[in-house]
GROMACS .gro file of N, CA, C and O in nm:
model
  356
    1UNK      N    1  -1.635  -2.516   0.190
    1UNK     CA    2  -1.540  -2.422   0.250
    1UNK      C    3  -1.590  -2.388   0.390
    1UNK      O    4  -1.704  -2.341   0.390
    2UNK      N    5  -1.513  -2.406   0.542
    2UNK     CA    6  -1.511  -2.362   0.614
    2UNK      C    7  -1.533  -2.219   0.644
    2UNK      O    8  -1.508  -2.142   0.552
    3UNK      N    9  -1.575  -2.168   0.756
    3UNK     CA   10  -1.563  -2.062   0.796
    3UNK      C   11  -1.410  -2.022   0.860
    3UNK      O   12  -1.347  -1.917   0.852
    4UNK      N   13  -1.386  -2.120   0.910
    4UNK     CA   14  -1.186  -2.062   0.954
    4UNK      C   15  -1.126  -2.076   0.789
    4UNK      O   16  -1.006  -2.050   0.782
    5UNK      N   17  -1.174  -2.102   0.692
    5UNK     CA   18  -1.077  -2.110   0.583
    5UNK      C   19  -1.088  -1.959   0.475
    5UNK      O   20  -1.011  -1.888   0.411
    6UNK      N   21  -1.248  -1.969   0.508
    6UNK     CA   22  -1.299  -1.834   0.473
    6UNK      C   23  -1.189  -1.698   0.533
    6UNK      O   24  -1.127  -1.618   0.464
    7UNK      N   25  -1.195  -1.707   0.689
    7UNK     CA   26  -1.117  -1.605   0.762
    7UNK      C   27  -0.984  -1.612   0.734
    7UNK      O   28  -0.919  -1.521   0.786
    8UNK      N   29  -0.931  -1.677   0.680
    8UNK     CA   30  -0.764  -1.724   0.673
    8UNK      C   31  -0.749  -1.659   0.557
    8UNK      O   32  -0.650  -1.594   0.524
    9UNK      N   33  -0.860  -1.678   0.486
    9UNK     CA   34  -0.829  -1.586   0.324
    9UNK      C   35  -0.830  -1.441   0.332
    9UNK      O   36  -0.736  -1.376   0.286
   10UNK      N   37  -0.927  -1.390   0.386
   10UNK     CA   38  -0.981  -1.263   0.414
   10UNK      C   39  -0.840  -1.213   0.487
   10UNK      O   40  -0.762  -1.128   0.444
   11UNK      N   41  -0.831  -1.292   0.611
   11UNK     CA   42  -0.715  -1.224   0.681
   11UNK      C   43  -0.579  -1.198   0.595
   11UNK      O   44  -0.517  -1.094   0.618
   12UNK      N   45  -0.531  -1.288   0.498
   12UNK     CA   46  -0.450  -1.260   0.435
   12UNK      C   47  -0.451  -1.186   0.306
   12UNK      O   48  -0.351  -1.157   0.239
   13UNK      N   49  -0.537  -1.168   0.287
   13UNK     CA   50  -0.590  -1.011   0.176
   13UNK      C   51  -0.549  -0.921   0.268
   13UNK      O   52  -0.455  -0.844   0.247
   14UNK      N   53  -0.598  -0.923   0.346
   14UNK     CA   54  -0.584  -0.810   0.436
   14UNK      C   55  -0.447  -0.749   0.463
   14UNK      O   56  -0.402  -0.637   0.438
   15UNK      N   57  -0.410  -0.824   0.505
   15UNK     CA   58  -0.264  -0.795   0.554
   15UNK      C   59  -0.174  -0.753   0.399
   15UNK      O   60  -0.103  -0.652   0.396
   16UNK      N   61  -0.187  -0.841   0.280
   16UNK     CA   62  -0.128  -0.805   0.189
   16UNK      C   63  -0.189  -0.658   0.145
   16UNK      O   64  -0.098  -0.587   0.101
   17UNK      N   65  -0.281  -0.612   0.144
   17UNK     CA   66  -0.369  -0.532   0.118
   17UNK      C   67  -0.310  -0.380   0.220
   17UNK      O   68  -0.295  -0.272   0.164
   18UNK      N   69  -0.288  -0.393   0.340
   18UNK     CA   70  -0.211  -0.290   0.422
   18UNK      C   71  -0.043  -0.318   0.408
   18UNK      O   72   0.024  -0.227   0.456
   19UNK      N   73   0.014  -0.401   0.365
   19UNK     CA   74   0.129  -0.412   0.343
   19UNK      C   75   0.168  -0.305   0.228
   19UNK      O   76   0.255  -0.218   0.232
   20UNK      N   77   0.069  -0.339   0.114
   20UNK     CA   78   0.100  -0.259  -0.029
   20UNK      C   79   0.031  -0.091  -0.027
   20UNK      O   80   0.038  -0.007  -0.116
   21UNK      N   81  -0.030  -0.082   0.099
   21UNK     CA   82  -0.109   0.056   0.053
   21UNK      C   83  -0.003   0.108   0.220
   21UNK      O   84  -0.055   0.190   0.296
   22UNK      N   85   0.104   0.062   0.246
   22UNK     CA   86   0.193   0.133   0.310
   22UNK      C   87   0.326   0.186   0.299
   22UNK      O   88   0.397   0.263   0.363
   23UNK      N   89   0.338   0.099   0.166
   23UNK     CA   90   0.461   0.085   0.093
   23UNK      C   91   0.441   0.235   0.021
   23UNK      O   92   0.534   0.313   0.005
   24UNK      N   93   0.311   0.259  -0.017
   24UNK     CA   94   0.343   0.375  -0.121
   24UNK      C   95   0.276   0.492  -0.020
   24UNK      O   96   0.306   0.608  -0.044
   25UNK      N   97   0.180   0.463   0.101
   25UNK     CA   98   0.114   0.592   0.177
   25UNK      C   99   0.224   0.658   0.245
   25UNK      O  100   0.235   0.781   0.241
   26UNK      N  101   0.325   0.568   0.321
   26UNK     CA  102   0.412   0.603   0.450
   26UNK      C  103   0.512   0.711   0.428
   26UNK      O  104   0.545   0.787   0.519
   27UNK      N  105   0.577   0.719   0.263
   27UNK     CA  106   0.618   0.882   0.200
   27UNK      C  107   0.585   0.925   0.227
   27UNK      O  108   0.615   0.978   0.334
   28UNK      N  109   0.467   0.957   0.148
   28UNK     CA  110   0.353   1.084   0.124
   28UNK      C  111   0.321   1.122   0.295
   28UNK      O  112   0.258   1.224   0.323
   29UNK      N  113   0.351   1.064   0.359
   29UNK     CA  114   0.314   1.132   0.516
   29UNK      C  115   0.434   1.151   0.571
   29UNK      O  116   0.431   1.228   0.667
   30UNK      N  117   0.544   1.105   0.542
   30UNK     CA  118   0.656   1.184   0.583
   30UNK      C  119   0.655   1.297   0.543
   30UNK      O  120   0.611   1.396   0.602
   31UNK      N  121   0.719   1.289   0.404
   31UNK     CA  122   0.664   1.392   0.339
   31UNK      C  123   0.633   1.520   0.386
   31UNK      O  124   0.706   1.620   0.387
   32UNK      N  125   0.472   1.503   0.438
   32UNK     CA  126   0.364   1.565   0.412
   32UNK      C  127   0.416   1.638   0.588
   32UNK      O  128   0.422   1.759   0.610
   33UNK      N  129   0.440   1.548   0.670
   33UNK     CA  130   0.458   1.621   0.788
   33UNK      C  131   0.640   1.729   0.776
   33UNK      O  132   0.672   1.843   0.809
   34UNK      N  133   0.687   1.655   0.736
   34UNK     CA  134   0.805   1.759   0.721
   34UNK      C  135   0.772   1.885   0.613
   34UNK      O  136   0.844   1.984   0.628
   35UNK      N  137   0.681   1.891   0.519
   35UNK     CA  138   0.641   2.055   0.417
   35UNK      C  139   0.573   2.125   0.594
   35UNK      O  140   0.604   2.224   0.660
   36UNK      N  141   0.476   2.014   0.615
   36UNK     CA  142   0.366   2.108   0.784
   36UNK      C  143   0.450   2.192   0.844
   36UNK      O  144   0.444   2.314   0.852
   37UNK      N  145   0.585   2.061   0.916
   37UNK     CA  146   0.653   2.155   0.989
   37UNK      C  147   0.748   2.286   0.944
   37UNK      O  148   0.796   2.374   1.015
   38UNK      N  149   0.756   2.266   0.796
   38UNK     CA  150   0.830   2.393   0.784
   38UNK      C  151   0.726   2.475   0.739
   38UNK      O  152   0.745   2.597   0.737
   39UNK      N  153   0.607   2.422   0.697
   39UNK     CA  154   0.463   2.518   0.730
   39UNK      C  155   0.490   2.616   0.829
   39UNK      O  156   0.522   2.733   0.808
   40UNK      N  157   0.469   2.543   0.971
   40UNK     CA  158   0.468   2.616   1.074
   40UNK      C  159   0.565   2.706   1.114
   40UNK      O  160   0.545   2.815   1.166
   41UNK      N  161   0.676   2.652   1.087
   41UNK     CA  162   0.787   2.753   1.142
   41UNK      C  163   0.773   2.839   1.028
   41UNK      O  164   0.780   2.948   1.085
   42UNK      N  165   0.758   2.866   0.901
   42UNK     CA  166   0.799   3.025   0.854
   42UNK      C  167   0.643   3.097   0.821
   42UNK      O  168   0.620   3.206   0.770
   43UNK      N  169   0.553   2.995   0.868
   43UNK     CA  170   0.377   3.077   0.877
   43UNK      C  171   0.404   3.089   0.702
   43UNK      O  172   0.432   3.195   0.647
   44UNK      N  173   0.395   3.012   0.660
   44UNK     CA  174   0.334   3.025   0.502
   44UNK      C  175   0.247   2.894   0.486
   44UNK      O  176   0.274   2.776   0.510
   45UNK      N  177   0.113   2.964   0.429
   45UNK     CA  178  -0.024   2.888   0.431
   45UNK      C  179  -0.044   2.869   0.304
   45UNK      O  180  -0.115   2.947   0.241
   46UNK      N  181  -0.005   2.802   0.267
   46UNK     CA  182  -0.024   2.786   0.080
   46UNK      C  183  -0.058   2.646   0.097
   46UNK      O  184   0.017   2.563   0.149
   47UNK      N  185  -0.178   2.623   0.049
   47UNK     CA  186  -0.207   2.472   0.029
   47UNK      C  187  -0.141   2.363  -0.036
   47UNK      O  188  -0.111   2.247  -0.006
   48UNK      N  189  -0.121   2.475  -0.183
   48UNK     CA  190  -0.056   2.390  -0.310
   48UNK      C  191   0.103   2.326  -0.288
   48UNK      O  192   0.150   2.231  -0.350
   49UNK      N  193   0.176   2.415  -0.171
   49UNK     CA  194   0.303   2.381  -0.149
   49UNK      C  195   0.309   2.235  -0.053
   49UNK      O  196   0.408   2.163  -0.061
   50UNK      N  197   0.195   2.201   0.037
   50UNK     CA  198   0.207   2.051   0.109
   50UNK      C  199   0.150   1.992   0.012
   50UNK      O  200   0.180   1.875   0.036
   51UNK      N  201   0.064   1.991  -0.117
   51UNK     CA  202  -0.002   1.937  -0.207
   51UNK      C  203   0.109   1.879  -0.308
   51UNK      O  204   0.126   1.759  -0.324
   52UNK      N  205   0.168   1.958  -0.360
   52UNK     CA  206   0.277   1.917  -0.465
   52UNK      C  207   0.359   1.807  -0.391
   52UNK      O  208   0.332   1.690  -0.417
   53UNK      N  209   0.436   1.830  -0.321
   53UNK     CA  210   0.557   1.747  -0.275
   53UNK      C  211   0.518   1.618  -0.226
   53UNK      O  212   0.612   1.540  -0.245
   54UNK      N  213   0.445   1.575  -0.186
   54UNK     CA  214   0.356   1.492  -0.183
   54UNK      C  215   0.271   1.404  -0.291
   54UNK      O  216   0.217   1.308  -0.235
   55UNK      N  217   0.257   1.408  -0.369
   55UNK     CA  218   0.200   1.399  -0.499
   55UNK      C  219   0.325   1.341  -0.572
   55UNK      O  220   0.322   1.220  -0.595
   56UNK      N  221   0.434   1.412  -0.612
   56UNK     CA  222   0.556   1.420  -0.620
   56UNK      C  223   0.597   1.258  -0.550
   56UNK      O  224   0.571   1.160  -0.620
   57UNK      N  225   0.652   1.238  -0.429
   57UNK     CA  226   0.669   1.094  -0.384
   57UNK      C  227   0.608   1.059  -0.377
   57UNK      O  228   0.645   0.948  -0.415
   58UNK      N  229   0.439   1.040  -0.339
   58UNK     CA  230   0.391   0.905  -0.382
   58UNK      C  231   0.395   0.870  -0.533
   58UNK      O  232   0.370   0.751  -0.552
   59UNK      N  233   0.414   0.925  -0.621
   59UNK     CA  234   0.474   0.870  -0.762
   59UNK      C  235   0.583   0.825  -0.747
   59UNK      O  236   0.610   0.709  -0.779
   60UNK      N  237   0.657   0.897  -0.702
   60UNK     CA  238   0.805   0.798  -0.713
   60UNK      C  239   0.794   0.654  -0.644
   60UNK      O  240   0.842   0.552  -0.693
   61UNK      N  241   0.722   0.660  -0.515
   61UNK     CA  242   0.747   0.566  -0.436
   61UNK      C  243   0.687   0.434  -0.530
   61UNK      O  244   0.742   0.323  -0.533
   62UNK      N  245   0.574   0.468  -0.599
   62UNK     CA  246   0.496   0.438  -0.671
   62UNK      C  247   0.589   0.346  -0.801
   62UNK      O  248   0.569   0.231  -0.842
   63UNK      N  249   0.687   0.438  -0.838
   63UNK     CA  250   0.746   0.376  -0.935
   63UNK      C  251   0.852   0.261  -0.904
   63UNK      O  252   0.870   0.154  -0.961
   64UNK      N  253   0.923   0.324  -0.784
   64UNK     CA  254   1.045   0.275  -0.753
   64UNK      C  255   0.971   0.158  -0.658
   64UNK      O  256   1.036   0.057  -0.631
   65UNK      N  257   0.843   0.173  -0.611
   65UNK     CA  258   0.794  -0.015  -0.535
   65UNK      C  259   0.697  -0.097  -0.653
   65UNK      O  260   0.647  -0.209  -0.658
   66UNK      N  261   0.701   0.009  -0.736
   66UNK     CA  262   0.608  -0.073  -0.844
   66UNK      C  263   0.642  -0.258  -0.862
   66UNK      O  264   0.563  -0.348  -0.835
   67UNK      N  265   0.763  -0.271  -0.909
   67UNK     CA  266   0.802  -0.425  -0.892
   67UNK      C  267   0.766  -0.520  -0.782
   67UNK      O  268   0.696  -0.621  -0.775
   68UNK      N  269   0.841  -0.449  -0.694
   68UNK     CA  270   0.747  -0.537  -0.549
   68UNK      C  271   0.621  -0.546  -0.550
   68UNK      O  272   0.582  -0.662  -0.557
   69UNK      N  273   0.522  -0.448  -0.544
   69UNK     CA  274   0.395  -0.435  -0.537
   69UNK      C  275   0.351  -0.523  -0.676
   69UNK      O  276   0.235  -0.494  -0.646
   70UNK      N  277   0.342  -0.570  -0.750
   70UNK     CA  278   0.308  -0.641  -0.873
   70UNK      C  279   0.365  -0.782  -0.824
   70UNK      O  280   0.275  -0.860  -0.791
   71UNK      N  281   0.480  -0.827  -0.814
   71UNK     CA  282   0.530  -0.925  -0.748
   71UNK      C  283   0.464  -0.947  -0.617
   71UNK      O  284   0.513  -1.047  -0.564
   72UNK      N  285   0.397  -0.907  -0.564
   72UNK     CA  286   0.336  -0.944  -0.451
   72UNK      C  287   0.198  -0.968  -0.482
   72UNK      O  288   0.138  -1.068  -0.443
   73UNK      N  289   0.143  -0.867  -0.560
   73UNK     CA  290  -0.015  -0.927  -0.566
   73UNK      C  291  -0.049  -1.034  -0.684
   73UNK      O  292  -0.142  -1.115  -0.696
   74UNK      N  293   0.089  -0.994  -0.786
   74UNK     CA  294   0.110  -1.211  -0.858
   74UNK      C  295   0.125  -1.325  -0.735
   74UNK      O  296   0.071  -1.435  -0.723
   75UNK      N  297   0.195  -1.272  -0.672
   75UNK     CA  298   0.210  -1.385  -0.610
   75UNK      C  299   0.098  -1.438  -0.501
   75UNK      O  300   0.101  -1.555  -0.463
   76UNK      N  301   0.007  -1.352  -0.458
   76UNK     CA  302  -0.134  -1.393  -0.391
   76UNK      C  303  -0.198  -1.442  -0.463
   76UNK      O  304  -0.252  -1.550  -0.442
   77UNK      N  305  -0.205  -1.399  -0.527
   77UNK     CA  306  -0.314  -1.412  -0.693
   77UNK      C  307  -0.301  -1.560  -0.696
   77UNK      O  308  -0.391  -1.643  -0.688
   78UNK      N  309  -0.168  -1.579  -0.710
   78UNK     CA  310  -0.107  -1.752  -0.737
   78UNK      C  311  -0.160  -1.811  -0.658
   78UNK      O  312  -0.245  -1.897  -0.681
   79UNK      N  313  -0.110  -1.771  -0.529
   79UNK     CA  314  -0.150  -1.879  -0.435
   79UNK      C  315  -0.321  -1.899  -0.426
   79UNK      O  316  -0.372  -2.005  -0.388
   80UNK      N  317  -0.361  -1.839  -0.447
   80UNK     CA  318  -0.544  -1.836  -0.425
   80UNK      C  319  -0.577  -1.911  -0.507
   80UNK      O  320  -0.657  -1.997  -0.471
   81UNK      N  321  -0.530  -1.914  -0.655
   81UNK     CA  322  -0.611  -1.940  -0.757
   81UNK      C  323  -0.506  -2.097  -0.738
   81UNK      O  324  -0.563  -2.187  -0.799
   82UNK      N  325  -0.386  -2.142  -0.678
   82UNK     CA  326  -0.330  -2.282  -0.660
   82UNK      C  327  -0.456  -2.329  -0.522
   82UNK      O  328  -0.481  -2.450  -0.523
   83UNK      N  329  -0.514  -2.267  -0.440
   83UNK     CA  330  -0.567  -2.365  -0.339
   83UNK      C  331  -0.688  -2.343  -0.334
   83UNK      O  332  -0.753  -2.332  -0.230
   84UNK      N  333  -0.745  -2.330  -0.498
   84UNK     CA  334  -0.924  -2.326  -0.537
   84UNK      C  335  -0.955  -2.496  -0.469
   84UNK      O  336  -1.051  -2.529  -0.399
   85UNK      N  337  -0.839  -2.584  -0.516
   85UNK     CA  338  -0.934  -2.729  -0.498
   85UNK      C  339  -0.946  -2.777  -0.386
   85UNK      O  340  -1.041  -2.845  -0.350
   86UNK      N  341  -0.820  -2.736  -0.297
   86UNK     CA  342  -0.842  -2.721  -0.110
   86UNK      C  343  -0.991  -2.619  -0.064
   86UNK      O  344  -1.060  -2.648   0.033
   87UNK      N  345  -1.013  -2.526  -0.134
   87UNK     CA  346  -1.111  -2.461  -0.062
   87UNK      C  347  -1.252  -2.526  -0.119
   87UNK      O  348  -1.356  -2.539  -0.053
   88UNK      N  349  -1.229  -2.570  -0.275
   88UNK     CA  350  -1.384  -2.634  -0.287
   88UNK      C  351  -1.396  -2.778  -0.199
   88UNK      O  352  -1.488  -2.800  -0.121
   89UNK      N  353  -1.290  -2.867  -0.224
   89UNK     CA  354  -1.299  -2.976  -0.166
   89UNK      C  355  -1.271  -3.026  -0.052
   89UNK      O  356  -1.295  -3.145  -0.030
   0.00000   0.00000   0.00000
């Protein structure tokens, strides 16, 4: 195995790897900035209230990308474990 074949793998973990941990983070920070801003405007400091709602969609998002996200890391999975004999040989 090469070193560019090495990086080609890595790089594409990678990318699948920030693809799937954006699918379910990028809510939870919407989210999370729209509870802030109505944080700010009525000055109520309650932790638990940006904590919940948040928590709250990343489960959903969680549920409702669950298929994709499984379908996507089968399908890396596949391809890695189809081009073992390209990378040994």
């Amino acid at each position: 195995m090469t070193l560019e074949v090495a990086l080609d793998i890595f790089r594409e973990a990678m990318n699948v790897i920030i693809l799937l941990v954006m699918a379910i983070v990028t809510p939870g920070l919407v989210v999370g900035l729209i509870v802030a801003i109505f944080q700010a405007a009525t000055s109520i400091n309650e932790q638990t209230l940006s904590f919940l709602p948040r928590l709250v969609i990343t489960l959903l998002s969680l549920t409702y990308f669950g298929h994709w996200i499984w379908g996507t890391l089968i399908s890396f999975s596949d391809k890695l474990v189809r081009s073992i004999p390209y990378v040994i040989g």
